[in-house]
Short mmCIF file of C-alpha atoms and ligand atoms in Angstrom, two decimals:
data_model
loop_
_atom_site.label_atom_id
_atom_site.label_comp_id
_atom_site.label_asym_id
_atom_site.label_seq_id
_atom_site.Cartn_x
_atom_site.Cartn_y
_atom_site.Cartn_z
CA UNK A 25 -24.83 -58.11 -61.27
CA UNK A 26 -25.72 -54.11 -61.69
CA UNK A 27 -22.65 -53.33 -59.90
CA UNK A 28 -19.72 -55.13 -59.67
CA UNK A 29 -18.51 -53.43 -57.06
CA UNK A 30 -19.24 -52.54 -53.49
CA UNK A 31 -16.48 -50.07 -52.39
CA UNK A 32 -15.02 -47.64 -54.49
CA UNK A 33 -11.86 -45.65 -53.02
CA UNK A 34 -11.45 -42.82 -55.71
CA UNK A 35 -7.78 -40.55 -54.97
CA UNK A 36 -8.64 -40.20 -51.65
CA UNK A 37 -6.75 -38.22 -49.27
CA UNK A 38 -7.12 -36.85 -45.94
CA UNK A 39 -5.44 -34.38 -44.18
CA UNK A 40 -5.20 -33.91 -40.43
CA UNK A 41 -4.17 -30.04 -39.27
CA UNK A 42 -1.84 -30.75 -36.61
CA UNK A 43 -1.09 -28.10 -34.66
CA UNK A 44 1.12 -28.19 -32.27
CA UNK A 45 -0.50 -27.03 -29.47
CA UNK A 46 -4.27 -27.41 -29.73
CA UNK A 47 -6.26 -24.43 -29.13
CA UNK A 48 -9.24 -25.23 -27.11
CA UNK A 49 -10.27 -21.53 -26.10
CA UNK A 50 -10.66 -18.32 -27.32
CA UNK A 51 -8.29 -16.52 -26.15
CA UNK A 52 -5.81 -18.31 -27.39
CA UNK A 53 -7.29 -18.28 -30.97
CA UNK A 54 -7.52 -14.20 -30.96
CA UNK A 55 -3.96 -14.20 -29.18
CA UNK A 56 -2.46 -16.38 -32.36
CA UNK A 57 -4.69 -14.93 -34.77
CA UNK A 58 -3.78 -11.81 -33.99
CA UNK A 59 0.29 -12.77 -34.07
CA UNK A 60 -0.80 -14.84 -37.38
CA UNK A 61 0.63 -17.75 -35.92
CA UNK A 62 -2.17 -19.73 -36.58
CA UNK A 63 0.17 -21.06 -38.92
CA UNK A 64 -0.56 -25.50 -38.62
CA UNK A 65 1.55 -27.84 -40.29
CA UNK A 66 -1.00 -30.42 -42.73
CA UNK A 67 -0.57 -33.89 -42.15
CA UNK A 68 -1.59 -36.48 -45.00
CA UNK A 69 -2.77 -39.40 -43.07
CA UNK A 70 -4.00 -40.72 -46.38
CA UNK A 71 -2.52 -40.02 -49.95
CA UNK A 72 -4.03 -40.45 -53.11
CA UNK A 73 -5.27 -43.74 -52.18
CA UNK A 74 -7.83 -45.32 -55.01
CA UNK A 75 -9.14 -48.65 -54.92
CA UNK A 76 -12.11 -50.88 -56.04
CA UNK A 77 -13.43 -54.08 -53.79
CA UNK A 78 -15.85 -56.03 -56.14
CA UNK A 79 -18.79 -57.35 -54.10
CA UNK A 80 -17.82 -60.40 -51.61
CA UNK A 81 -14.09 -60.31 -52.17
CA UNK A 82 -12.60 -60.50 -48.63
CA UNK A 83 -10.08 -57.82 -48.64
CA UNK A 84 -7.15 -57.28 -45.91
CA UNK A 85 -5.23 -54.14 -45.00
CA UNK A 86 -1.93 -54.54 -43.65
CA UNK A 87 0.67 -51.71 -42.66
CA UNK A 88 2.67 -50.75 -39.92
CA UNK A 89 1.16 -48.28 -36.96
CA UNK A 90 0.06 -44.88 -38.12
CA UNK A 91 0.16 -45.88 -41.36
CA UNK A 92 -3.33 -44.94 -41.84
CA UNK A 93 -5.77 -47.95 -41.56
CA UNK A 94 -7.77 -46.61 -39.20
CA UNK A 95 -8.06 -43.94 -41.06
CA UNK A 96 -9.22 -45.53 -44.29
CA UNK A 97 -11.74 -47.63 -43.07
CA UNK A 98 -13.29 -44.59 -41.38
CA UNK A 99 -13.34 -43.19 -45.23
CA UNK A 100 -15.00 -45.79 -46.32
CA UNK A 101 -17.68 -45.97 -43.91
CA UNK A 102 -18.36 -42.31 -43.77
CA UNK A 103 -16.93 -41.20 -40.34
CA UNK A 104 -14.55 -39.81 -41.72
CA UNK A 105 -14.70 -36.81 -44.29
CA UNK A 106 -12.21 -37.21 -46.77
CA UNK A 107 -10.11 -33.65 -47.78
CA UNK A 108 -9.74 -34.73 -51.40
CA UNK A 109 -11.40 -37.79 -53.48
CA UNK A 110 -14.17 -39.57 -52.22
CA UNK A 111 -15.81 -43.20 -51.39
CA UNK A 112 -18.42 -44.65 -52.42
CA UNK A 113 -20.49 -48.19 -51.30
CA UNK A 114 -23.41 -49.92 -51.89
CA UNK A 115 -25.54 -51.50 -49.77
CA UNK A 116 -25.71 -51.60 -45.87
CA UNK A 117 -22.80 -50.98 -43.93
CA UNK A 118 -21.60 -52.69 -40.74
CA UNK A 119 -18.33 -50.93 -39.01
CA UNK A 120 -16.73 -52.46 -36.15
CA UNK A 121 -14.05 -49.91 -36.02
CA UNK A 122 -14.33 -50.19 -32.53
CA UNK A 123 -16.94 -52.41 -29.89
CA UNK A 124 -19.16 -51.24 -27.78
CA UNK A 125 -18.30 -47.47 -28.76
CA UNK A 126 -21.73 -46.19 -27.92
CA UNK A 127 -22.11 -48.35 -24.27
CA UNK A 128 -23.09 -46.28 -21.54
CA UNK A 129 -20.77 -47.42 -18.86
CA UNK A 130 -23.84 -46.81 -16.27
CA UNK A 131 -26.49 -48.90 -17.89
CA UNK A 132 -27.29 -52.54 -17.94
CA UNK A 133 -26.44 -55.06 -20.73
CA UNK A 134 -30.16 -55.08 -21.36
CA UNK A 135 -29.87 -51.42 -21.59
CA UNK A 136 -27.36 -51.35 -23.97
CA UNK A 137 -28.02 -53.74 -26.18
CA UNK A 138 -30.91 -51.58 -27.10
CA UNK A 139 -28.96 -48.42 -27.02
CA UNK A 140 -26.51 -49.64 -29.26
CA UNK A 141 -28.99 -51.51 -31.65
CA UNK A 142 -30.46 -47.72 -31.87
CA UNK A 143 -27.21 -46.32 -32.77
CA UNK A 144 -26.91 -48.75 -35.93
CA UNK A 145 -29.64 -47.93 -36.99
CA UNK A 146 -31.53 -51.43 -35.96
CA UNK A 147 -35.23 -51.04 -35.39
CA UNK A 148 -36.20 -51.66 -32.33
CA UNK A 149 -38.52 -54.79 -33.53
CA UNK A 150 -35.27 -56.29 -34.34
CA UNK A 151 -33.67 -55.84 -30.94
CA UNK A 152 -36.44 -57.62 -29.48
CA UNK A 153 -36.50 -60.26 -31.79
CA UNK A 154 -32.85 -60.72 -31.69
CA UNK A 155 -32.64 -60.00 -27.93
CA UNK A 156 -31.66 -63.69 -26.76
CA UNK A 157 -29.54 -64.09 -30.06
CA UNK A 158 -27.30 -61.61 -28.47
CA UNK A 159 -27.33 -62.34 -25.42
CA UNK A 160 -26.40 -65.87 -26.38
CA UNK A 161 -23.86 -65.95 -28.75
CA UNK A 162 -22.17 -63.35 -26.05
CA UNK A 163 -22.28 -65.62 -23.66
CA UNK A 164 -23.70 -63.38 -20.86
CA UNK A 165 -26.79 -64.43 -19.68
CA UNK A 166 -25.98 -64.35 -16.11
CA UNK A 167 -24.85 -60.60 -16.72
CA UNK A 168 -28.48 -59.26 -18.59
CA UNK A 169 -29.32 -56.78 -15.92
CA UNK A 170 -25.41 -56.33 -13.93
CA UNK A 171 -23.98 -52.39 -15.27
CA UNK A 172 -21.49 -52.96 -17.76
CA UNK A 173 -19.26 -50.68 -16.28
CA UNK A 174 -18.62 -53.85 -13.82
CA UNK A 175 -18.02 -56.09 -16.74
CA UNK A 176 -14.07 -57.24 -17.90
CA UNK A 177 -12.92 -55.48 -21.19
CA UNK A 178 -13.26 -58.87 -22.59
CA UNK A 179 -17.20 -59.09 -21.61
CA UNK A 180 -17.67 -55.56 -23.36
CA UNK A 181 -15.69 -56.84 -26.35
CA UNK A 182 -18.12 -59.71 -27.07
CA UNK A 183 -21.69 -57.85 -26.51
CA UNK A 184 -20.44 -55.18 -28.70
CA UNK A 185 -19.34 -57.69 -31.63
CA UNK A 186 -22.76 -59.90 -30.69
CA UNK A 187 -24.30 -56.91 -31.20
CA UNK A 188 -22.57 -55.52 -34.30
CA UNK A 189 -22.81 -58.58 -36.68
CA UNK A 190 -26.51 -59.68 -35.73
CA UNK A 191 -27.36 -59.06 -39.03
CA UNK A 192 -25.99 -59.84 -42.24
CA UNK A 193 -24.60 -55.91 -43.47
CA UNK A 194 -23.68 -56.33 -46.95
CA UNK A 195 -20.19 -54.52 -45.70
CA UNK A 196 -18.36 -55.40 -42.70
CA UNK A 197 -15.78 -53.44 -41.97
CA UNK A 198 -13.00 -54.77 -38.82
CA UNK A 199 -10.66 -52.70 -37.36
CA UNK A 200 -8.01 -54.99 -35.30
CA UNK A 201 -11.23 -56.08 -32.96
CA UNK A 202 -10.70 -59.64 -33.47
CA UNK A 203 -7.63 -59.49 -30.92
CA UNK A 204 -9.58 -59.22 -27.71
CA UNK A 205 -11.31 -62.18 -26.21
CA UNK A 206 -10.16 -65.93 -25.44
CA UNK A 207 -9.38 -68.04 -28.36
CA UNK A 208 -12.35 -69.52 -27.79
CA UNK A 209 -14.72 -66.25 -28.80
CA UNK A 210 -11.85 -65.22 -30.89
CA UNK A 211 -12.72 -68.63 -33.16
CA UNK A 212 -16.37 -68.01 -32.87
CA UNK A 213 -15.90 -64.40 -34.58
CA UNK A 214 -14.14 -66.00 -37.21
CA UNK A 215 -16.51 -68.25 -37.42
CA UNK A 216 -19.60 -65.85 -37.99
CA UNK A 217 -17.18 -63.76 -40.27
CA UNK A 218 -16.63 -66.90 -42.37
CA UNK A 219 -20.66 -67.43 -42.31
CA UNK A 220 -21.57 -63.80 -43.38
CA UNK A 221 -18.34 -64.62 -46.42
CA UNK A 222 -20.62 -67.23 -47.22
CA UNK A 223 -23.77 -64.97 -47.58
CA UNK A 224 -21.91 -63.32 -49.61
CA UNK A 225 -21.37 -59.87 -47.72
CA UNK A 226 -18.31 -57.58 -48.32
CA UNK A 227 -15.15 -57.73 -45.38
CA UNK A 228 -12.35 -55.77 -45.15
CA UNK A 229 -10.47 -56.40 -42.49
CA UNK A 230 -7.65 -54.35 -40.51
CA UNK A 231 -5.25 -56.82 -38.51
CA UNK A 232 -1.75 -57.02 -37.43
CA UNK A 233 -1.92 -60.57 -37.27
CA UNK A 234 -1.21 -61.92 -40.67
CA UNK A 235 -1.65 -65.29 -40.07
CA UNK A 236 -5.78 -64.05 -39.41
CA UNK A 237 -5.37 -62.48 -42.52
CA UNK A 238 -3.79 -64.95 -44.71
CA UNK A 239 -6.50 -67.47 -43.40
CA UNK A 240 -9.86 -65.05 -44.15
CA UNK A 241 -8.39 -63.13 -47.14
CA UNK A 242 -8.50 -63.18 -50.95
CA UNK A 243 -6.83 -59.76 -51.70
CA UNK A 244 -4.74 -57.72 -49.69
CA UNK A 245 -3.70 -53.82 -49.73
CA UNK A 246 -0.75 -53.07 -48.07
CA UNK A 247 -0.70 -49.23 -46.91
CA UNK A 248 2.50 -47.47 -46.19
CA UNK A 249 2.96 -43.71 -44.69
CA UNK A 250 -0.42 -42.97 -46.09
CA UNK A 251 0.20 -44.36 -49.36
CA UNK A 252 -1.24 -47.78 -50.97
CA UNK A 253 2.45 -49.78 -51.27
CA UNK A 254 1.14 -52.91 -52.88
CA UNK A 255 -2.11 -54.38 -53.43
CA UNK A 256 -2.78 -57.80 -54.93
CA UNK A 257 -3.49 -61.05 -54.20
CA UNK A 258 -2.60 -62.32 -50.32
CA UNK A 259 0.47 -64.96 -51.29
CA UNK A 260 2.84 -62.06 -52.57
CA UNK A 261 2.18 -58.61 -50.07
CA UNK A 262 1.72 -61.43 -47.45
CA UNK A 263 5.70 -62.72 -48.29
CA UNK A 264 7.14 -58.56 -48.93
CA UNK A 265 5.66 -57.45 -45.79
CA UNK A 266 6.94 -59.88 -43.39
CA UNK A 267 9.91 -59.52 -45.42
CA UNK A 268 10.39 -55.80 -44.41
CA UNK B 18 -34.68 -30.39 -62.91
CA UNK B 19 -34.09 -29.56 -59.54
CA UNK B 20 -37.33 -30.84 -58.38
CA UNK B 21 -37.33 -34.13 -58.23
CA UNK B 22 -33.63 -34.24 -57.10
CA UNK B 23 -35.01 -32.46 -54.00
CA UNK B 24 -37.89 -34.67 -54.17
CA UNK B 25 -35.35 -37.71 -53.56
CA UNK B 26 -33.50 -35.49 -50.92
CA UNK B 27 -36.87 -35.05 -49.00
CA UNK B 28 -37.84 -38.33 -48.84
CA UNK B 29 -34.38 -39.57 -47.72
CA UNK B 30 -34.16 -37.21 -45.19
CA UNK B 31 -37.98 -38.41 -43.44
CA UNK B 32 -36.39 -41.91 -44.24
CA UNK B 33 -33.65 -41.55 -42.01
CA UNK B 34 -35.25 -39.39 -39.59
CA UNK B 35 -37.73 -42.97 -39.19
CA UNK B 36 -34.20 -44.58 -38.89
CA UNK B 37 -33.06 -42.94 -35.92
CA UNK B 38 -36.11 -42.25 -33.86
CA UNK B 39 -35.56 -45.33 -32.32
CA UNK B 40 -32.54 -43.53 -31.92
CA UNK B 41 -33.78 -40.92 -30.51
CA UNK B 42 -36.03 -42.24 -27.82
CA UNK B 43 -33.19 -45.01 -26.64
CA UNK B 44 -31.18 -41.56 -25.94
CA UNK B 45 -33.94 -39.89 -24.04
CA UNK B 46 -34.64 -43.16 -22.11
CA UNK B 47 -30.90 -43.86 -21.34
CA UNK B 48 -30.78 -39.58 -20.14
CA UNK B 49 -33.88 -40.20 -17.42
CA UNK B 50 -32.47 -43.96 -16.41
CA UNK B 51 -29.15 -42.26 -15.51
CA UNK B 52 -30.23 -39.36 -13.83
CA UNK B 53 -32.76 -40.59 -12.22
CA UNK B 54 -31.17 -44.29 -11.61
CA UNK B 55 -29.56 -44.22 -8.01
CA UNK B 56 -32.45 -41.85 -6.11
CA UNK B 57 -35.25 -43.13 -4.53
CA UNK B 58 -37.87 -40.63 -5.67
CA UNK B 59 -36.49 -40.83 -9.40
CA UNK B 60 -38.43 -38.57 -11.83
CA UNK B 61 -40.93 -37.35 -9.18
CA UNK B 62 -37.87 -34.50 -8.91
CA UNK B 63 -38.71 -33.12 -11.89
CA UNK B 64 -42.00 -32.34 -10.01
CA UNK B 65 -41.01 -31.37 -6.55
CA UNK B 66 -38.26 -29.22 -7.44
CA UNK B 67 -39.65 -26.62 -8.79
CA UNK B 68 -42.36 -26.81 -6.35
CA UNK B 69 -39.68 -26.74 -3.23
CA UNK B 70 -37.83 -23.84 -5.53
CA UNK B 71 -41.48 -21.79 -6.02
CA UNK B 72 -41.57 -22.32 -1.91
CA UNK B 73 -37.96 -20.92 -1.58
CA UNK B 74 -38.60 -17.55 -3.58
CA UNK B 75 -41.82 -17.30 -2.72
CA UNK B 76 -40.89 -16.99 0.92
CA UNK B 77 -38.00 -15.00 0.06
CA UNK B 78 -39.46 -12.64 -2.38
CA UNK B 79 -42.58 -12.04 -1.34
CA UNK B 80 -41.44 -10.90 2.27
CA UNK B 81 -38.45 -8.95 1.28
CA UNK B 82 -38.83 -7.12 -1.67
CA UNK B 83 -42.56 -7.26 -1.66
CA UNK B 84 -43.30 -6.82 -5.20
CA UNK B 85 -46.69 -5.99 -6.41
CA UNK B 86 -47.72 -9.27 -7.94
CA UNK B 87 -50.43 -10.90 -8.10
CA UNK B 88 -50.53 -14.86 -7.31
CA UNK B 89 -47.11 -14.96 -6.96
CA UNK B 90 -46.53 -18.63 -6.50
CA UNK B 91 -47.91 -19.38 -10.58
CA UNK B 92 -46.46 -15.81 -11.56
CA UNK B 93 -42.74 -17.71 -10.53
CA UNK B 94 -43.62 -21.02 -11.94
CA UNK B 95 -45.03 -20.04 -14.98
CA UNK B 96 -42.20 -17.73 -15.75
CA UNK B 97 -39.28 -20.04 -14.26
CA UNK B 98 -40.85 -23.16 -16.19
CA UNK B 99 -40.02 -22.19 -19.46
CA UNK B 100 -36.62 -20.29 -18.65
CA UNK B 101 -35.91 -22.87 -16.95
CA UNK B 102 -36.18 -26.10 -19.82
CA UNK B 103 -34.34 -23.20 -22.22
CA UNK B 104 -31.69 -22.67 -19.83
CA UNK B 105 -31.98 -26.57 -19.20
CA UNK B 106 -32.02 -27.47 -22.84
CA UNK B 107 -29.33 -25.34 -24.06
CA UNK B 108 -26.96 -25.77 -21.51
CA UNK B 109 -27.05 -29.71 -21.99
CA UNK B 110 -26.66 -29.17 -25.47
CA UNK B 111 -23.76 -27.77 -25.55
CA UNK B 112 -21.23 -30.58 -24.57
CA UNK B 113 -23.54 -32.75 -26.00
CA UNK B 114 -20.88 -33.25 -29.56
CA UNK B 115 -18.38 -33.27 -27.39
CA UNK B 116 -19.56 -35.96 -24.84
CA UNK B 117 -20.63 -37.78 -27.82
CA UNK B 118 -17.09 -37.82 -29.35
CA UNK B 119 -16.91 -41.55 -28.90
CA UNK B 120 -19.73 -42.52 -30.72
CA UNK B 121 -18.78 -39.74 -33.50
CA UNK B 122 -15.40 -41.40 -34.11
CA UNK B 123 -16.99 -44.83 -34.47
CA UNK B 124 -20.00 -44.60 -35.81
CA UNK B 125 -21.97 -42.75 -38.57
CA UNK B 126 -24.73 -41.37 -36.55
CA UNK B 127 -26.63 -37.74 -38.19
CA UNK B 128 -24.88 -35.20 -35.29
CA UNK B 129 -27.99 -32.65 -35.22
CA UNK B 130 -29.24 -36.03 -33.13
CA UNK B 131 -27.05 -35.39 -30.07
CA UNK B 132 -28.55 -31.50 -29.35
CA UNK B 133 -31.88 -32.53 -30.25
CA UNK B 134 -31.93 -35.20 -27.89
CA UNK B 135 -30.73 -33.13 -25.04
CA UNK B 136 -33.71 -30.58 -26.34
CA UNK B 137 -36.31 -33.34 -26.30
CA UNK B 138 -34.91 -34.29 -22.88
CA UNK B 139 -35.60 -31.01 -21.71
CA UNK B 140 -39.05 -31.18 -23.14
CA UNK B 141 -40.13 -34.56 -21.60
CA UNK B 142 -38.89 -33.01 -17.67
CA UNK B 143 -40.76 -29.78 -18.63
CA UNK B 144 -44.00 -31.82 -19.25
CA UNK B 145 -43.35 -33.48 -15.70
CA UNK B 146 -43.07 -29.69 -14.30
CA UNK B 147 -45.88 -28.77 -15.39
CA UNK B 148 -47.69 -30.85 -13.24
CA UNK B 149 -46.07 -28.86 -10.03
CA UNK B 150 -48.25 -25.81 -11.84
CA UNK B 151 -51.22 -27.79 -12.38
CA UNK B 152 -51.36 -28.74 -8.59
CA UNK B 153 -49.86 -25.43 -7.05
CA UNK B 154 -53.50 -23.77 -9.66
CA UNK B 155 -55.45 -26.55 -7.52
CA UNK B 156 -54.30 -25.81 -3.85
CA UNK B 157 -54.56 -21.79 -4.32
CA UNK B 158 -57.99 -22.53 -6.20
CA UNK B 159 -56.45 -20.09 -9.00
CA UNK B 160 -59.04 -19.22 -11.41
CA UNK B 161 -58.22 -20.58 -15.04
CA UNK B 162 -59.98 -20.24 -18.50
CA UNK B 163 -60.30 -22.84 -21.52
CA UNK B 164 -57.06 -20.93 -22.76
CA UNK B 165 -55.52 -23.14 -20.52
CA UNK B 166 -55.92 -25.63 -22.74
CA UNK B 167 -53.74 -23.79 -25.38
CA UNK B 168 -50.53 -24.40 -23.04
CA UNK B 169 -48.53 -26.88 -25.41
CA UNK B 170 -48.48 -24.07 -28.00
CA UNK B 171 -46.03 -21.54 -26.05
CA UNK B 172 -44.32 -24.98 -24.73
CA UNK B 173 -43.37 -25.82 -28.76
CA UNK B 174 -42.20 -22.22 -29.61
CA UNK B 175 -39.95 -22.65 -26.63
CA UNK B 176 -38.76 -26.31 -28.11
CA UNK B 177 -37.65 -24.66 -31.35
CA UNK B 178 -36.65 -21.69 -30.49
CA UNK B 179 -34.36 -23.95 -27.75
CA UNK B 180 -33.12 -26.27 -30.54
CA UNK B 181 -31.63 -23.70 -33.06
CA UNK B 182 -30.14 -22.41 -29.86
CA UNK B 183 -28.08 -25.43 -29.04
CA UNK B 184 -27.41 -26.12 -32.22
CA UNK B 185 -25.24 -22.92 -32.43
CA UNK B 186 -23.93 -23.73 -28.45
CA UNK B 187 -23.10 -27.19 -29.86
CA UNK B 188 -21.25 -26.63 -32.91
CA UNK B 189 -19.35 -23.37 -31.82
CA UNK B 190 -18.41 -25.32 -28.12
CA UNK B 191 -16.29 -27.69 -30.09
CA UNK B 192 -14.30 -24.88 -31.56
CA UNK B 193 -14.10 -22.65 -28.46
CA UNK B 194 -14.02 -24.75 -24.69
CA UNK B 195 -13.98 -20.98 -22.98
CA UNK B 196 -18.02 -20.87 -24.64
CA UNK B 197 -19.26 -23.36 -21.31
CA UNK B 198 -18.07 -20.49 -18.84
CA UNK B 199 -19.42 -18.00 -20.83
CA UNK B 200 -23.13 -19.15 -21.50
CA UNK B 201 -22.61 -19.85 -17.80
CA UNK B 202 -22.37 -15.91 -16.68
CA UNK B 203 -24.44 -15.48 -19.73
CA UNK B 204 -27.73 -17.58 -18.01
CA UNK B 205 -27.26 -15.44 -15.19
CA UNK B 206 -27.66 -12.58 -17.45
CA UNK B 207 -30.96 -13.60 -19.21
CA UNK B 208 -32.29 -14.46 -15.55
CA UNK B 209 -32.41 -11.35 -14.12
CA UNK B 210 -33.01 -9.74 -17.83
CA UNK B 211 -36.31 -11.84 -17.79
CA UNK B 212 -39.37 -11.05 -15.81
CA UNK B 213 -39.67 -14.06 -13.80
CA UNK B 214 -39.16 -13.43 -10.15
CA UNK B 215 -40.53 -9.29 -10.38
CA UNK B 216 -43.57 -7.77 -12.01
CA UNK B 217 -43.04 -6.67 -16.46
CA UNK B 218 -43.86 -3.08 -14.43
CA UNK B 219 -40.31 -2.99 -13.07
CA UNK B 220 -38.52 -3.38 -16.41
CA UNK B 221 -40.72 -0.45 -17.86
CA UNK B 222 -39.74 1.77 -15.77
CA UNK B 223 -36.15 1.73 -15.92
CA UNK B 224 -34.56 4.29 -18.09
CA UNK B 225 -32.46 2.16 -20.48
CA UNK B 226 -33.57 -1.28 -20.36
CA UNK B 227 -36.78 -0.03 -21.08
CA UNK B 228 -36.07 0.22 -24.42
CA UNK B 229 -34.36 -3.09 -25.61
CA UNK B 230 -36.56 -5.35 -23.24
CA UNK B 231 -38.52 -6.60 -25.28
CA UNK B 232 -35.50 -7.97 -27.57
CA UNK B 233 -35.17 -10.78 -25.18
CA UNK B 234 -36.66 -13.76 -26.82
CA UNK B 235 -37.29 -15.16 -23.44
CA UNK B 236 -39.41 -12.59 -22.53
CA UNK B 237 -41.47 -13.15 -25.22
CA UNK B 238 -42.02 -16.74 -24.53
CA UNK B 239 -42.72 -16.55 -21.02
CA UNK B 240 -45.27 -13.78 -21.60
CA UNK B 241 -47.21 -16.09 -24.56
CA UNK B 242 -47.27 -18.78 -21.66
CA UNK B 243 -48.30 -16.89 -19.03
CA UNK B 244 -50.84 -15.09 -20.88
CA UNK B 245 -52.76 -18.80 -22.09
CA UNK B 246 -51.79 -19.85 -18.30
CA UNK B 247 -52.33 -17.54 -15.94
CA UNK B 248 -53.96 -14.25 -17.86
CA UNK B 249 -56.74 -16.50 -19.69
CA UNK B 250 -56.11 -14.46 -22.72
CA UNK B 251 -55.15 -16.28 -25.73
CA UNK B 252 -52.00 -14.54 -27.35
CA UNK B 253 -53.08 -12.06 -30.15
CA UNK B 254 -51.48 -12.45 -33.68
CA UNK B 255 -48.42 -10.25 -33.40
CA UNK B 256 -47.56 -11.99 -30.31
CA UNK B 257 -47.20 -15.20 -31.60
CA UNK B 258 -46.29 -13.89 -35.10
CA UNK B 259 -43.39 -12.83 -33.05
CA UNK B 260 -42.70 -15.85 -30.96
CA UNK B 261 -42.79 -17.83 -34.73
CA UNK B 262 -40.55 -15.62 -35.56
CA UNK B 263 -37.96 -15.66 -33.39
CA UNK B 264 -37.92 -19.42 -33.14
CA UNK B 265 -37.50 -19.83 -36.38
CA UNK B 266 -35.13 -17.49 -37.46
CA UNK B 267 -32.95 -19.59 -34.41
CA UNK B 268 -33.65 -22.55 -35.70
CA UNK B 269 -32.55 -21.45 -39.58
CA UNK B 270 -29.18 -20.03 -38.06
CA UNK B 271 -28.87 -22.86 -35.85
CA UNK B 272 -29.18 -25.29 -39.22
CA UNK B 273 -26.96 -23.23 -41.32
CA UNK B 274 -24.15 -23.32 -39.31
CA UNK B 275 -24.05 -26.44 -37.91
CA UNK B 276 -24.62 -27.70 -41.31
CA UNK B 277 -21.39 -25.56 -41.89
CA UNK B 278 -18.88 -26.72 -39.01
CA UNK B 279 -20.20 -30.83 -38.52
CA UNK B 280 -18.24 -31.80 -41.68
CA UNK B 281 -15.14 -30.43 -38.90
CA UNK B 282 -16.05 -31.81 -35.79
CA UNK B 283 -14.52 -35.10 -36.19
CA UNK B 284 -11.33 -33.28 -36.34
CA UNK B 285 -11.39 -30.87 -33.44
CA UNK B 286 -13.09 -33.84 -30.61
N1 ATP C 322 -8.27 -36.99 -35.75
C1 ATP C 322 -7.00 -36.73 -36.17
N2 ATP C 322 -6.43 -35.66 -35.71
C2 ATP C 322 -4.94 -35.88 -36.73
N3 ATP C 322 -3.58 -36.65 -36.27
C3 ATP C 322 -4.86 -38.02 -36.48
C4 ATP C 322 -6.02 -37.83 -36.64
N4 ATP C 322 -6.83 -39.17 -36.45
C5 ATP C 322 -5.14 -40.07 -36.81
N5 ATP C 322 -4.68 -39.05 -37.22
C6 ATP C 322 -2.74 -39.49 -37.84
O1 ATP C 322 -3.11 -40.25 -38.99
C7 ATP C 322 -2.20 -40.99 -39.12
C8 ATP C 322 -2.81 -42.64 -39.90
O2 ATP C 322 -3.38 -43.55 -38.29
P1 ATP C 322 -4.25 -44.19 -38.26
O3 ATP C 322 -4.93 -44.30 -36.89
O4 ATP C 322 -5.56 -44.24 -39.31
O5 ATP C 322 -3.22 -45.68 -38.06
P2 ATP C 322 -3.36 -46.93 -38.13
O6 ATP C 322 -2.89 -48.04 -39.39
O7 ATP C 322 -4.96 -47.48 -38.14
O8 ATP C 322 -2.25 -47.45 -36.97
P3 ATP C 322 -2.67 -48.80 -35.84
O9 ATP C 322 -1.14 -50.13 -36.21
O10 ATP C 322 -2.25 -48.17 -34.63
O11 ATP C 322 -4.09 -49.00 -35.28
C9 ATP C 322 -1.40 -41.07 -37.92
O12 ATP C 322 -0.04 -40.51 -37.86
C10 ATP C 322 -1.94 -40.29 -36.58
O13 ATP C 322 -1.49 -39.49 -35.94
MG1 MG C 323 -5.72 -48.16 -36.30
#
């Protein structure tokens, strides 16, 4: 294969300015500027993180709350630009950072399917072709023309998952989204992820369910306060993490 | 060495444009649907609204102030069409990045899409409002000439200008939330400084204003539009160059500023 890696993260640091009060107005800004009080506390959500994920690998990321998992996924998917370092990905990428990002609550499921498809960069023709498949997978046949604000949160998540996984991307990024939805739908989602894995998709999963990580992954990266604490095969890393 | 690299960049840009064209369409469609979902007359309001405004303004201004303007209804409608388009498009764009924050945080989308979409949405609305202009022209038996057919040209100038201004406003608004209030006051002043409800001669007779009113880009856009629709004239080369100049200048300023600020948007929304 020409490229042996699908995701390459090199010395990535992500620094946020944690201004204690947010300067949302011009007046505040100038007053602070005059008094030279514009000192932000710098906060590193990721610090010097490097790793490489080969094509087709399923990699889990674990860590306590606030350890930088979501930030790392956002850097990989190009949503956040890292302060230092760079993240390279090869191939199409489908980020499931939050399901239903880009849904408009005032629109119906039908309209949202097209809108969300457009947000994810799919073509109109493809959405028309896949429309029935999406509705069927989300099991929302009776709600096609209902305004989304009247949906339950699980229903919204189903629709989001169905749209986001309609193509087989080269890289799939999953951030704790499998926690929503009833257990039947969770199993269905896992099956779909398994199908993609079988098809050679590289997967990065963040989950607080160690069971799920152990079930799905081949490798685990453990983040602690923005640094990689451990990186390796599932069993040793998960055991160490559980031993915290 | 640099030219092939640029070639690649350009084709990449075009590719991403094609990719996001469907998104633009969908976003505009969404705005139309949300705007008119619960209203009985729906999109007809884009036609009715300027007509009703015209009736009110004509009633007030032709009886109270008695400006000497021939065909006041057409004069007002043509001026307000362009002015309202620019103000609506830019005001909607102002908040567009912030309103899309939930999206921007979770999916990678080129961020200029959002102000651009608001401008195109305003443009579609303006085309509907153009029906109102046509109706009034027919009802009043106002004489037009072939130059009328040139009306899309000044509209395009206004669109480019609006896109440039929108890029500036939407990018700055992420950092300074006061901008919304300031811009509201600014547009009110802007309306009074542009000959929409009063004749241009009024400005020419003011001591200080007469030197500066031509610095107002809106003045040129409105004048250019009126000359083809109302005065049966092809705009002069100078007029065209001025309009192209200010629109492109605004666009370039907008693009440069937006590009400089866009990577840090996400840290502030
Ligand atoms: N836009 C932002 N501005 C400032 N700080 C941020 C921003 N986004 C994230 N952070 C900080 O970065 C740190 C890591 O956040 P992140 O969301 O990556 O954690 P996480 O590992 O996903 O946690 P969880 O398990 O709760 O999902 C947190 O301390 C958070 O406060
Ligand atoms: Mg998280």
